Coordinates of C-alpha atoms in Angstrom, one line a residue:
Chain W
M12 CA -22.5 19.1 -24.5
T13 CA -22.2 16.8 -27.7
D14 CA -25.0 14.7 -28.0
N15 CA -24.5 11.3 -29.0
S16 CA -25.4 11.5 -32.8
T17 CA -22.2 13.5 -33.5
I18 CA -20.5 11.5 -31.0
I19 CA -20.9 8.4 -32.7
K20 CA -19.6 9.9 -36.3
L21 CA -16.3 10.9 -34.6
T22 CA -13.3 8.9 -35.2
A23 CA -11.1 7.2 -32.7
A24 CA -8.3 9.7 -33.1
E25 CA -11.6 12.6 -32.3
I26 CA -12.5 10.9 -29.3
A27 CA -9.3 9.7 -27.5
A28 CA -8.6 13.4 -28.2
K29 CA -11.5 14.9 -26.8
I30 CA -11.5 12.5 -24.1
A31 CA -7.9 13.0 -23.2
S32 CA -8.5 16.9 -23.3
G33 CA -11.6 16.6 -20.5
E34 CA -14.0 17.6 -23.6
L35 CA -15.9 13.9 -23.4
T36 CA -16.0 11.4 -20.9
A37 CA -15.5 8.0 -21.8
V38 CA -18.7 7.1 -20.0
Q39 CA -20.5 9.3 -21.9
V40 CA -18.7 7.9 -25.4
T41 CA -19.5 4.2 -24.3
E42 CA -23.1 5.3 -23.6
A43 CA -23.7 7.0 -26.9
H44 CA -22.4 4.2 -28.6
L45 CA -24.2 1.4 -26.6
A46 CA -27.1 3.7 -27.1
R47 CA -26.2 3.4 -30.9
I48 CA -26.6 -0.3 -30.8
E49 CA -29.6 -0.8 -28.9
A50 CA -31.4 1.4 -31.9
V51 CA -30.0 -0.3 -34.5
D52 CA -29.1 -3.7 -34.0
E53 CA -32.1 -5.5 -34.0
K54 CA -32.0 -4.6 -38.0
V55 CA -28.2 -4.7 -38.6
H56 CA -27.1 -7.9 -36.3
A57 CA -23.9 -7.1 -35.9
F58 CA -23.5 -8.0 -32.4
L59 CA -23.9 -11.3 -30.8
H60 CA -23.3 -10.5 -27.4
V61 CA -23.1 -6.5 -26.0
D62 CA -21.2 -6.4 -22.7
R63 CA -22.7 -3.0 -21.3
E64 CA -22.3 -3.6 -17.7
G65 CA -18.0 -4.4 -18.5
A66 CA -18.0 -1.8 -20.8
L67 CA -19.2 1.1 -18.5
A68 CA -16.8 -0.3 -16.1
Q69 CA -13.6 -0.1 -18.4
A70 CA -15.1 3.7 -19.2
R71 CA -15.4 4.4 -15.8
A72 CA -11.6 3.6 -15.2
V73 CA -10.7 5.5 -17.6
D74 CA -12.3 8.7 -16.9
E75 CA -10.7 7.5 -13.2
K76 CA -7.4 7.0 -14.5
R77 CA -7.6 11.0 -16.2
A78 CA -9.0 12.0 -12.9
R79 CA -5.8 10.5 -11.5
G80 CA -4.0 12.5 -13.6
E81 CA -2.5 9.5 -15.0
E82 CA -1.3 9.1 -18.7
L83 CA -3.4 7.8 -21.1
G84 CA -2.9 5.7 -24.3
P85 CA -3.5 6.7 -27.4
L86 CA -7.5 5.4 -28.0
A87 CA -7.9 5.2 -23.8
G88 CA -11.5 5.5 -23.7
V89 CA -12.2 4.6 -27.5
P90 CA -15.0 1.7 -27.8
L91 CA -14.1 -1.1 -29.9
A92 CA -16.6 -4.2 -31.4
L93 CA -14.9 -7.3 -31.0
K94 CA -15.0 -10.5 -33.7
D95 CA -16.2 -13.8 -31.9
I96 CA -13.3 -15.4 -33.0
F97 CA -11.3 -14.3 -29.5
T98 CA -11.2 -15.5 -26.2
T99 CA -12.5 -13.1 -23.6
Q100 CA -12.6 -13.8 -19.9
G101 CA -15.9 -14.2 -18.8
I102 CA -17.5 -13.3 -21.7
P103 CA -19.2 -15.6 -23.8
T104 CA -17.2 -16.7 -27.1
T105 CA -19.5 -18.6 -29.6
V106 CA -17.0 -18.0 -33.2
G107 CA -20.6 -18.2 -34.4
S108 CA -21.2 -21.5 -33.8
K109 CA -23.1 -23.3 -32.2
M110 CA -20.8 -25.6 -31.0
L111 CA -19.8 -23.1 -28.7
E112 CA -22.9 -21.9 -27.8
G113 CA -22.6 -20.3 -24.1
W114 CA -19.3 -20.9 -23.3
I115 CA -17.4 -18.7 -21.2
P116 CA -13.2 -18.6 -21.6
P117 CA -11.3 -18.7 -18.3
Y118 CA -8.8 -16.8 -20.1
D119 CA -7.9 -13.6 -22.6
A120 CA -6.2 -13.8 -25.8
T121 CA -3.1 -11.6 -25.9
L122 CA -4.9 -9.5 -28.4
V123 CA -7.8 -8.8 -25.7
K124 CA -5.3 -8.3 -23.0
R125 CA -3.8 -5.8 -25.0
L126 CA -6.5 -3.6 -25.8
K127 CA -7.3 -3.8 -22.2
A128 CA -4.0 -2.6 -21.4
A129 CA -4.7 0.5 -24.2
D130 CA -7.3 1.5 -21.8
V131 CA -10.1 0.6 -25.0
V132 CA -13.8 0.2 -24.0
I133 CA -14.6 -3.6 -25.6
L134 CA -18.3 -2.7 -26.1
G135 CA -19.3 -7.0 -27.1
K136 CA -18.6 -9.7 -29.7
T137 CA -19.7 -9.1 -33.2
N138 CA -21.0 -11.4 -35.6
M139 CA -19.2 -13.5 -38.2
D140 CA -19.3 -16.7 -40.5
E141 CA -19.1 -19.9 -38.3
F142 CA -15.3 -20.4 -37.6
A143 CA -14.6 -17.5 -39.5
M144 CA -15.1 -19.6 -42.7
G145 CA -17.0 -17.8 -45.3
S146 CA -17.3 -14.5 -47.4
S147 CA -20.8 -13.0 -46.1
T148 CA -21.6 -13.9 -42.5
E149 CA -24.8 -15.9 -43.7
N150 CA -22.9 -19.3 -42.2
S151 CA -23.3 -17.9 -38.6
A152 CA -25.3 -20.3 -36.3
Y153 CA -27.0 -16.9 -35.3
G154 CA -28.7 -15.6 -38.3
P155 CA -26.8 -12.8 -40.8
T156 CA -25.5 -9.5 -40.1
G157 CA -27.1 -7.1 -42.9
N158 CA -24.4 -4.7 -44.3
P159 CA -26.0 -0.9 -43.5
W160 CA -25.7 0.0 -46.4
D161 CA -28.5 -1.7 -48.1
L162 CA -29.6 -4.5 -45.3
T163 CA -30.7 -7.0 -47.8
R164 CA -26.8 -7.4 -48.9
I165 CA -24.3 -9.3 -46.8
P166 CA -21.8 -7.3 -45.1
G167 CA -18.9 -9.2 -46.3
G168 CA -17.3 -12.4 -44.5
S169 CA -16.2 -13.4 -42.5
G170 CA -15.9 -10.8 -40.1
G171 CA -19.4 -9.0 -41.5
G172 CA -20.1 -8.4 -38.1
S173 CA -17.2 -6.0 -37.3
S174 CA -17.6 -4.1 -40.7
A175 CA -21.2 -3.2 -40.2
A176 CA -20.4 -2.4 -36.8
L177 CA -17.9 0.5 -38.1
A178 CA -20.4 1.2 -40.8
A179 CA -23.2 1.5 -38.9
Y180 CA -22.0 4.0 -36.4
Q181 CA -22.2 1.4 -33.5
A182 CA -18.4 1.8 -32.7
P183 CA -15.1 3.6 -34.2
L184 CA -12.4 0.7 -34.4
A185 CA -13.4 -3.4 -34.8
I186 CA -11.3 -6.6 -34.7
G187 CA -11.3 -8.9 -37.4
T188 CA -9.2 -11.9 -38.5
D189 CA -8.1 -12.4 -41.7
T190 CA -7.2 -16.2 -43.0
G191 CA -8.1 -15.4 -47.1
G192 CA -9.8 -11.6 -46.7
S193 CA -12.0 -11.8 -44.0
I194 CA -11.0 -8.1 -42.9
R195 CA -10.2 -6.7 -46.2
Q196 CA -13.4 -8.4 -48.3
P197 CA -16.2 -6.9 -45.9
A198 CA -14.3 -3.6 -45.4
A199 CA -14.4 -3.1 -49.2
V200 CA -18.1 -3.9 -49.4
T201 CA -19.0 -1.4 -46.4
G202 CA -17.0 1.3 -47.2
T203 CA -14.3 0.9 -44.1
V204 CA -11.1 0.2 -43.5
G205 CA -9.7 -2.9 -43.4
V206 CA -5.8 -4.1 -42.7
K207 CA -4.1 -7.3 -42.9
P208 CA -1.1 -7.0 -41.0
T209 CA 1.7 -9.4 -42.0
Y210 CA 1.3 -12.7 -41.1
G211 CA 3.0 -13.1 -37.5
A212 CA 2.7 -9.4 -36.6
V213 CA -0.6 -9.8 -34.3
S214 CA -0.6 -12.8 -32.1
R215 CA -3.0 -15.4 -32.8
Y216 CA -2.6 -17.0 -29.0
G217 CA -6.5 -17.2 -27.6
M218 CA -8.0 -16.8 -31.0
V219 CA -10.0 -19.5 -32.3
A220 CA -7.8 -21.1 -35.0
F221 CA -9.4 -22.4 -38.6
S222 CA -6.2 -22.5 -40.9
S223 CA -2.8 -21.7 -38.3
S224 CA -0.7 -21.1 -41.5
L225 CA -3.1 -18.2 -42.8
D226 CA -5.2 -16.4 -40.1
Q227 CA -4.4 -13.0 -39.1
G228 CA -6.0 -10.5 -36.6
G229 CA -5.8 -7.2 -37.9
P230 CA -7.6 -3.5 -37.4
C231 CA -10.9 -2.5 -38.7
A232 CA -11.9 1.2 -38.7
R233 CA -13.3 4.0 -40.9
T234 CA -10.0 5.7 -41.4
V235 CA -6.5 4.6 -41.9
L236 CA -5.3 7.2 -39.4
D237 CA -7.7 5.0 -36.6
A238 CA -6.4 1.5 -38.1
A239 CA -2.9 2.2 -37.6
L240 CA -3.7 3.7 -34.3
L241 CA -5.4 0.4 -33.5
H242 CA -2.7 -1.8 -35.2
E243 CA 0.3 -0.4 -32.9
A244 CA -2.2 -0.8 -29.9
I245 CA -2.1 -4.9 -30.8
A246 CA 0.9 -5.6 -32.9
G247 CA 4.2 -6.6 -31.5
H248 CA 5.6 -10.0 -30.0
D249 CA 4.2 -12.5 -28.0
P250 CA 6.5 -15.7 -26.4
L251 CA 3.0 -17.1 -26.2
D252 CA 2.4 -17.4 -29.9
S253 CA 5.2 -19.6 -31.6
T254 CA 4.0 -18.2 -34.9
S255 CA 4.7 -14.6 -33.6
I256 CA 7.0 -12.5 -35.1
D257 CA 10.1 -10.9 -32.9
A258 CA 10.3 -7.8 -34.9
P259 CA 9.7 -4.1 -34.1
V260 CA 6.4 -3.2 -35.2
P261 CA 6.6 -0.8 -38.1
P262 CA 5.9 2.7 -37.6
V263 CA 2.4 3.1 -39.2
V264 CA 0.8 5.6 -37.1
E265 CA 4.0 7.7 -38.3
A266 CA 3.1 6.8 -41.9
A267 CA -0.6 7.2 -41.5
R268 CA 0.1 10.9 -40.4
N269 CA 2.4 11.3 -43.3
G270 CA 0.8 10.0 -46.3
S271 CA 2.1 10.0 -49.9
V272 CA 2.9 8.1 -52.8
A273 CA 5.1 10.9 -54.6
G274 CA 8.1 8.8 -56.1
M275 CA 6.5 5.4 -55.5
R276 CA 6.4 2.4 -58.0
V277 CA 3.1 0.9 -57.9
G278 CA 2.4 -2.0 -59.4
V279 CA -0.5 -3.3 -60.9
V280 CA -1.4 -7.3 -61.6
K281 CA -2.9 -8.5 -64.8
Q282 CA -4.4 -11.0 -63.1
F283 CA -6.7 -8.9 -60.6
R284 CA -8.8 -8.3 -63.3
G285 CA -11.2 -9.8 -66.3
E286 CA -13.7 -12.5 -66.3
G287 CA -16.1 -11.8 -63.2
Y288 CA -15.2 -8.6 -62.1
Q289 CA -18.2 -6.1 -62.0
A290 CA -17.6 -3.1 -64.8
G291 CA -18.1 -0.4 -61.7
V292 CA -15.4 -2.1 -59.2
V293 CA -13.3 -1.9 -62.6
Q294 CA -14.0 1.7 -63.1
R295 CA -13.7 3.0 -59.6
F296 CA -10.2 0.7 -59.5
D297 CA -9.2 2.6 -62.7
E298 CA -10.1 5.8 -61.9
S299 CA -8.0 4.9 -58.0
V300 CA -4.7 3.9 -60.7
E301 CA -5.0 7.6 -62.2
L302 CA -5.5 9.0 -58.8
L303 CA -2.3 7.5 -57.4
K304 CA -0.5 8.9 -60.9
S305 CA -2.0 12.3 -60.2
L306 CA -0.2 11.5 -56.5
G307 CA 3.2 11.2 -58.0
A308 CA 2.9 7.6 -58.3
E309 CA 4.9 5.6 -61.2
I310 CA 2.4 2.8 -62.2
V311 CA 4.1 -0.4 -63.2
E312 CA 2.1 -3.3 -65.2
L313 CA 3.3 -6.6 -63.5
D314 CA 2.5 -9.9 -64.3
C315 CA 1.8 -13.0 -62.1
P316 CA 0.4 -15.8 -64.1
T317 CA 0.9 -18.0 -60.8
F318 CA -2.3 -15.7 -58.6
D319 CA -4.7 -17.9 -61.4
L320 CA -4.0 -20.7 -59.2
A321 CA -4.6 -19.2 -55.9
L322 CA -8.1 -19.4 -55.4
S323 CA -7.4 -23.5 -55.9
A324 CA -4.5 -23.6 -53.7
Y325 CA -6.3 -21.6 -50.7
Y326 CA -9.6 -24.2 -51.2
L327 CA -7.0 -27.4 -50.2
I328 CA -4.6 -25.6 -48.0
A329 CA -7.0 -23.7 -45.6
P330 CA -9.7 -26.9 -45.4
S331 CA -7.0 -29.3 -44.4
E332 CA -5.7 -27.2 -41.9
C333 CA -9.0 -26.6 -40.6
S334 CA -10.1 -30.2 -40.4
S335 CA -7.2 -30.6 -38.2
N336 CA -7.7 -27.5 -36.4
L337 CA -11.2 -28.1 -35.6
A338 CA -11.0 -32.1 -34.2
R339 CA -10.6 -30.2 -30.9
F340 CA -14.5 -29.7 -31.0
D341 CA -15.2 -33.1 -29.9
G342 CA -18.1 -32.7 -27.7
L343 CA -15.7 -33.7 -24.6
R344 CA -14.1 -30.6 -23.9
Y345 CA -15.6 -27.6 -24.6
G346 CA -19.6 -26.3 -25.3
L347 CA -22.0 -28.7 -27.0
R348 CA -22.1 -32.4 -26.3
A349 CA -25.0 -34.7 -28.2
G350 CA -26.1 -38.1 -28.1
D351 CA -24.5 -38.9 -24.0
D352 CA -27.6 -40.7 -23.3
G353 CA -25.6 -43.5 -21.3
S354 CA -25.6 -45.6 -24.6
R355 CA -23.5 -44.5 -26.7
S356 CA -19.7 -44.7 -27.2
A357 CA -17.2 -41.8 -26.6
E358 CA -16.7 -41.9 -31.0
D359 CA -20.4 -42.1 -31.3
V360 CA -21.2 -39.2 -29.4
T361 CA -18.3 -37.4 -31.0
A362 CA -19.9 -37.9 -34.1
L363 CA -23.2 -36.9 -33.0
T364 CA -22.1 -33.9 -31.7
R365 CA -20.3 -32.3 -34.2
E366 CA -23.2 -33.2 -36.6
A367 CA -25.7 -30.8 -34.1
G368 CA -22.5 -28.2 -33.4
F369 CA -21.5 -27.4 -37.0
G370 CA -23.4 -26.0 -40.2
P371 CA -23.0 -26.7 -43.3
E372 CA -20.1 -24.9 -44.9
V373 CA -17.6 -26.4 -42.0
K374 CA -18.8 -29.6 -42.5
R375 CA -17.9 -29.1 -46.2
R376 CA -14.4 -27.8 -45.2
I377 CA -13.7 -30.6 -43.1
I378 CA -14.4 -33.2 -45.5
L379 CA -12.7 -31.6 -48.1
G380 CA -9.9 -31.2 -45.7
T381 CA -10.2 -35.0 -44.8
Y382 CA -10.4 -35.3 -48.9
A383 CA -6.6 -33.3 -49.7
L384 CA -5.0 -34.8 -46.8
S385 CA -6.1 -38.5 -46.8
S386 CA -3.6 -41.4 -48.1
G387 CA -3.3 -41.5 -51.8
Y388 CA -4.4 -38.2 -52.5
Y389 CA -2.2 -35.8 -50.1
D390 CA 1.0 -35.5 -52.5
A391 CA -2.0 -34.6 -55.5
W392 CA -3.9 -32.2 -53.7
F393 CA -2.2 -31.1 -50.7
G394 CA 1.3 -31.3 -51.7
S395 CA 0.3 -29.6 -54.9
A396 CA -1.1 -26.6 -53.1
Q397 CA 1.9 -26.3 -50.9
K398 CA 3.9 -25.6 -54.3
V399 CA 1.4 -22.9 -55.5
R400 CA 2.2 -21.2 -52.5
T401 CA 5.8 -21.7 -52.9
L402 CA 5.1 -20.0 -56.4
I403 CA 3.2 -17.2 -55.1
T404 CA 5.4 -16.3 -52.4
R405 CA 8.1 -16.0 -55.1
E406 CA 6.0 -14.2 -57.6
F407 CA 5.9 -11.6 -54.9
E408 CA 9.0 -11.9 -54.2
A409 CA 9.8 -11.0 -57.7
A410 CA 7.4 -8.1 -57.7
F411 CA 8.5 -6.3 -54.9
E412 CA 11.9 -6.2 -56.3
Q413 CA 10.3 -3.8 -59.0
V414 CA 7.3 -1.7 -56.9
D415 CA 7.1 -0.8 -53.4
V416 CA 3.4 -1.6 -53.0
I417 CA 0.7 -3.2 -55.3
V418 CA -2.7 -2.4 -55.9
S419 CA -5.9 -4.1 -57.0
P420 CA -9.4 -4.1 -56.3
T421 CA -10.5 -5.6 -53.0
T422 CA -13.6 -7.7 -54.6
P423 CA -14.2 -8.7 -58.0
T424 CA -17.9 -6.9 -57.2
T425 CA -20.0 -5.3 -54.7
A426 CA -22.3 -6.5 -51.7
F427 CA -24.5 -9.3 -53.3
A428 CA -27.7 -10.2 -51.8
I429 CA -28.4 -12.4 -48.9
G430 CA -29.3 -15.8 -50.2
E431 CA -27.8 -15.2 -53.3
R432 CA -24.9 -17.7 -53.4
A433 CA -25.8 -20.0 -50.1
D434 CA -26.2 -22.8 -52.4
D435 CA -23.0 -22.4 -54.8
P436 CA -20.0 -22.3 -52.8
M437 CA -17.7 -22.0 -55.6
A438 CA -19.6 -18.6 -56.4
M439 CA -19.3 -17.8 -52.5
Y440 CA -16.0 -18.4 -52.8
L441 CA -14.8 -16.0 -55.7
A442 CA -15.6 -13.2 -53.3
D443 CA -11.9 -13.7 -52.2
L444 CA -10.3 -14.1 -55.6
C445 CA -7.8 -10.3 -54.8
T446 CA -7.5 -10.8 -51.4
I447 CA -6.0 -14.6 -51.4
P448 CA -3.0 -14.3 -52.6
T449 CA -1.2 -12.3 -49.7
N450 CA -2.6 -15.0 -47.4
L451 CA -0.8 -17.5 -49.1
A452 CA 3.0 -15.4 -49.1
G453 CA 2.1 -13.6 -45.6
N454 CA 2.4 -10.1 -46.7
A455 CA 0.4 -7.3 -45.2
A456 CA -2.5 -5.7 -46.8
M457 CA -5.1 -2.9 -46.6
S458 CA -8.4 -2.2 -48.1
L459 CA -9.8 1.2 -48.2
P460 CA -12.8 3.2 -49.9
C461 CA -12.5 4.1 -53.7
G462 CA -16.0 5.5 -54.6
L463 CA -19.7 3.8 -55.2
A464 CA -20.1 1.3 -58.1
P465 CA -22.2 3.5 -60.9
E466 CA -24.5 0.6 -61.3
D467 CA -25.5 0.2 -58.0
G468 CA -24.4 2.5 -55.6
L469 CA -22.6 0.5 -53.0
P470 CA -19.2 0.5 -52.0
V471 CA -16.0 -0.4 -54.0
G472 CA -12.6 -1.7 -52.3
L473 CA -8.7 -0.7 -53.2
Q474 CA -6.7 -3.2 -52.2
I475 CA -2.6 -2.2 -51.1
I476 CA -0.3 -4.8 -50.7
A477 CA 2.8 -4.6 -49.2
P478 CA 5.9 -6.8 -48.2
A479 CA 5.8 -8.6 -45.2
L480 CA 6.8 -6.5 -42.4
K481 CA 6.6 -3.4 -44.8
D482 CA 2.9 -2.7 -43.1
D483 CA 3.6 1.3 -42.6
R484 CA 4.0 1.1 -46.4
L485 CA 0.4 0.2 -46.6
Y486 CA -0.3 3.7 -44.0
K487 CA 1.4 5.7 -45.9
V488 CA -0.2 5.3 -49.5
G489 CA -3.1 4.4 -47.8
A490 CA -3.5 7.7 -45.9
A491 CA -2.9 9.8 -49.5
V492 CA -5.7 7.9 -51.1
E493 CA -7.7 8.6 -48.6
A494 CA -7.0 12.2 -48.6
A495 CA -7.6 12.8 -52.1
F496 CA -10.8 10.4 -52.0
V497 CA -12.1 13.1 -49.3
E498 CA -11.4 15.8 -51.0
K499 CA -12.9 14.9 -54.1
W500 CA -15.9 13.4 -52.6
G501 CA -16.1 16.7 -50.0
H502 CA -16.3 14.1 -47.0
P503 CA -16.1 10.4 -45.9
L504 CA -18.0 7.8 -48.5
L505 CA -19.8 6.4 -45.3
E506 CA -21.8 9.9 -45.0
E507 CA -23.2 8.8 -48.3
A508 CA -24.8 5.3 -46.6
P509 CA -28.8 5.8 -45.9
S510 CA -29.6 6.5 -42.4
L511 CA -30.6 3.6 -40.4
Chain F
M24 CA -7.7 -36.5 -61.0
P25 CA -10.3 -38.4 -59.6
G26 CA -14.0 -36.5 -58.3
I27 CA -15.7 -37.6 -55.3
T28 CA -18.8 -39.8 -55.2
R29 CA -21.5 -40.0 -52.4
E30 CA -19.7 -43.4 -50.6
E31 CA -16.2 -41.2 -50.3
V32 CA -17.8 -38.7 -48.7
A33 CA -19.3 -41.2 -46.3
H34 CA -16.3 -42.6 -45.7
L35 CA -14.4 -39.2 -45.2
A36 CA -17.2 -38.4 -42.7
R37 CA -16.2 -41.3 -40.8
L38 CA -12.5 -40.2 -40.5
A39 CA -13.8 -36.8 -39.7
R40 CA -16.5 -38.1 -36.8
L41 CA -19.3 -36.1 -38.8
E42 CA -22.6 -38.2 -38.8
L43 CA -24.1 -36.6 -41.7
A44 CA -28.1 -37.5 -42.3
D45 CA -28.7 -39.2 -46.2
E46 CA -29.7 -35.5 -47.7
E47 CA -26.2 -34.2 -46.7
L48 CA -24.5 -37.1 -48.0
D49 CA -26.3 -35.7 -51.5
H50 CA -26.0 -32.7 -51.3
F51 CA -21.9 -32.3 -50.1
A52 CA -21.2 -35.1 -53.0
G53 CA -22.4 -32.9 -55.7
Q54 CA -21.1 -29.7 -54.4
L55 CA -17.1 -31.4 -53.4
D56 CA -17.1 -33.0 -56.9
D57 CA -17.7 -29.2 -58.3
I58 CA -15.0 -27.8 -56.0
I59 CA -12.2 -30.6 -56.6
G60 CA -13.0 -30.1 -60.5
A61 CA -12.3 -26.4 -60.2
V62 CA -9.4 -26.5 -57.9
A63 CA -7.4 -29.5 -59.6
R64 CA -5.9 -27.4 -61.6
V65 CA -3.2 -26.9 -58.9
S66 CA -1.9 -30.1 -59.6
E67 CA -0.4 -28.8 -62.9
V68 CA 2.6 -27.9 -61.2
A69 CA 2.8 -31.0 -59.0
D70 CA 5.3 -32.3 -61.7
Q71 CA 7.2 -28.8 -61.4
D72 CA 10.8 -28.9 -59.4
V73 CA 9.1 -26.3 -56.7
P74 CA 9.8 -27.2 -53.1
P75 CA 6.7 -26.7 -50.9
T76 CA 5.9 -24.1 -48.4
S77 CA 3.9 -25.3 -45.4
H78 CA 3.7 -22.0 -43.4
P79 CA 5.0 -18.6 -44.6
L80 CA 7.5 -18.7 -41.2
P81 CA 10.5 -20.4 -41.0
L82 CA 8.9 -21.9 -37.3
T83 CA 11.0 -23.3 -34.5
N84 CA 9.3 -24.6 -31.2
V85 CA 8.8 -22.1 -28.5
M86 CA 10.7 -23.7 -25.5
R87 CA 10.9 -21.8 -22.0
A88 CA 12.4 -23.1 -18.8
D89 CA 10.7 -25.6 -16.8
E90 CA 9.9 -23.9 -13.9
V91 CA 6.3 -23.6 -12.1
R92 CA 4.3 -21.0 -13.1
P93 CA 0.5 -19.9 -12.2
S94 CA -1.9 -20.9 -14.1
L95 CA -5.7 -21.8 -14.3
T96 CA -7.2 -23.6 -11.5
P97 CA -8.9 -26.8 -12.2
E98 CA -12.2 -25.3 -12.0
Q99 CA -11.1 -23.3 -14.4
A100 CA -9.9 -25.1 -16.8
L101 CA -12.9 -27.4 -16.5
S102 CA -15.3 -24.4 -16.6
G103 CA -16.4 -24.8 -20.4
A104 CA -16.4 -28.9 -20.2
P105 CA -20.3 -30.0 -20.9
A106 CA -19.6 -32.6 -18.2
Q107 CA -17.2 -33.0 -15.6
E108 CA -16.5 -35.2 -12.3
Q109 CA -13.6 -35.2 -9.9
Q110 CA -11.6 -32.4 -11.4
R111 CA -11.6 -33.9 -14.7
F112 CA -13.4 -34.3 -17.9
K113 CA -16.2 -36.2 -17.8
V114 CA -16.3 -38.7 -21.1
P115 CA -18.8 -41.2 -22.6
Q116 CA -17.6 -44.6 -22.4
I117 CA -15.2 -45.9 -25.0
L118 CA -16.0 -49.4 -24.5
G119 CA -19.5 -51.4 -24.6
E120 CA -20.4 -53.6 -21.0
D121 CA -19.4 -56.8 -23.1

């Protein structure tokens, strides 16, 4: 008999193997994680909604399937925490906003359908910055999430709930979305693994849109192999999404099982360091580069000057697309409606509803986007930002003619204190400095732990970037680095996190 | 490049259908001016002969055969609406009584 404290520490691959062999049942595994959520979520606040009955029903179905001798998928019976940005039939989807409080979608997102088809057990919906806008999960209308390494600090954003659920052992797998770094930045500051697949590799159908040309769903896990298993389960062409790539999913699981960097050319970009980077982050990154060299990689210095403009371009493009996408929240069709007392026009009700339903960050971005798109300013702001996007894409293309992957710190600093940057949007936006260029170009990237910063003992993330549709390279390099670090530390980094 | 004034924020809020309070207007005007100042560097490339990229993928519209297929029922489609009547979204009036 395996006790709950042992079960929750297992990786997704281990859980799936034990369920397949009959050593554990899916119900046992699900109950262990539900008990953990019950025990610690009051402190962490990773979840907005726990679907206890639904999860147990899914787990029972997996156990019955196994009892009937049916073939089980590679993640059958493994529990998962789902970012509350994906529509889930019969289960609330709020996107961390008051605007959709209590809204129960009538359909499942494609990603959710694929998870269900893979017999993954969905435990519930995780906390997030409202409409995925933020780098700290402080912008959730339902209160912030704490970082399990230090509950007074942020777990990253916008997918802080998903990464915190992993770090707090509430789930072995989670799903996030990454518009400017919202999978990788939370992974970095919680000591977990997060992957932004190639843009278009994972369907966006049923994912509430923030910035459509940047948003990308992807896997979050505690190991590189687990992320690969989840990646394979959710990726692939979806005819319901016009931005979905109709191409085979790269062999990510095979790559994760055969980690190696021997003979690879690894790029280090000059622009991903300097002012604003915490000393301990730079130190751990430099050690990672040395590790890559020792594993047989050739390091190539790269100069990508336009990357310095990426943050600026992003904060014009993303708000512009957000101001358009969020126009649908008008108080007429979904969720909240305010001021409808019979005396006001539809226009007034819409304005009052949007005022009441959106939080400050969302309003700030809607106004900024409206400005960037408005007549007379369009060319100067939105048009210029789109030109920068072209230059960044070209610089990536030139870089990937010289190297197989690029590495950088995932974030310039470790997790900052809750509230520390709340009134300073530009300081908050700097958290995504290293992750944003990838979203603008549409290529793939991963963050994995590379140690603790000496000055504060908090996790540092190493970012690996690969060309579009070469997602398998992330896993090949990531698995090699992960194995080398675990051997060096004697255990996975997360084991150094304090008990909750 | 111009900054952004409180009056402009109020105008933009009206365009975006946001009924902002006075204190929000003051707060946002300062913050947005800072943000606009910080991102103004993108205009440095505006004169260059660079085509804009609107999307990382070449997009084509997705079309399917015009055939009737199962979809949401009217009840399902309206289930998230704040108000409904006669199988339609019930919305506030557009025109006044006059």
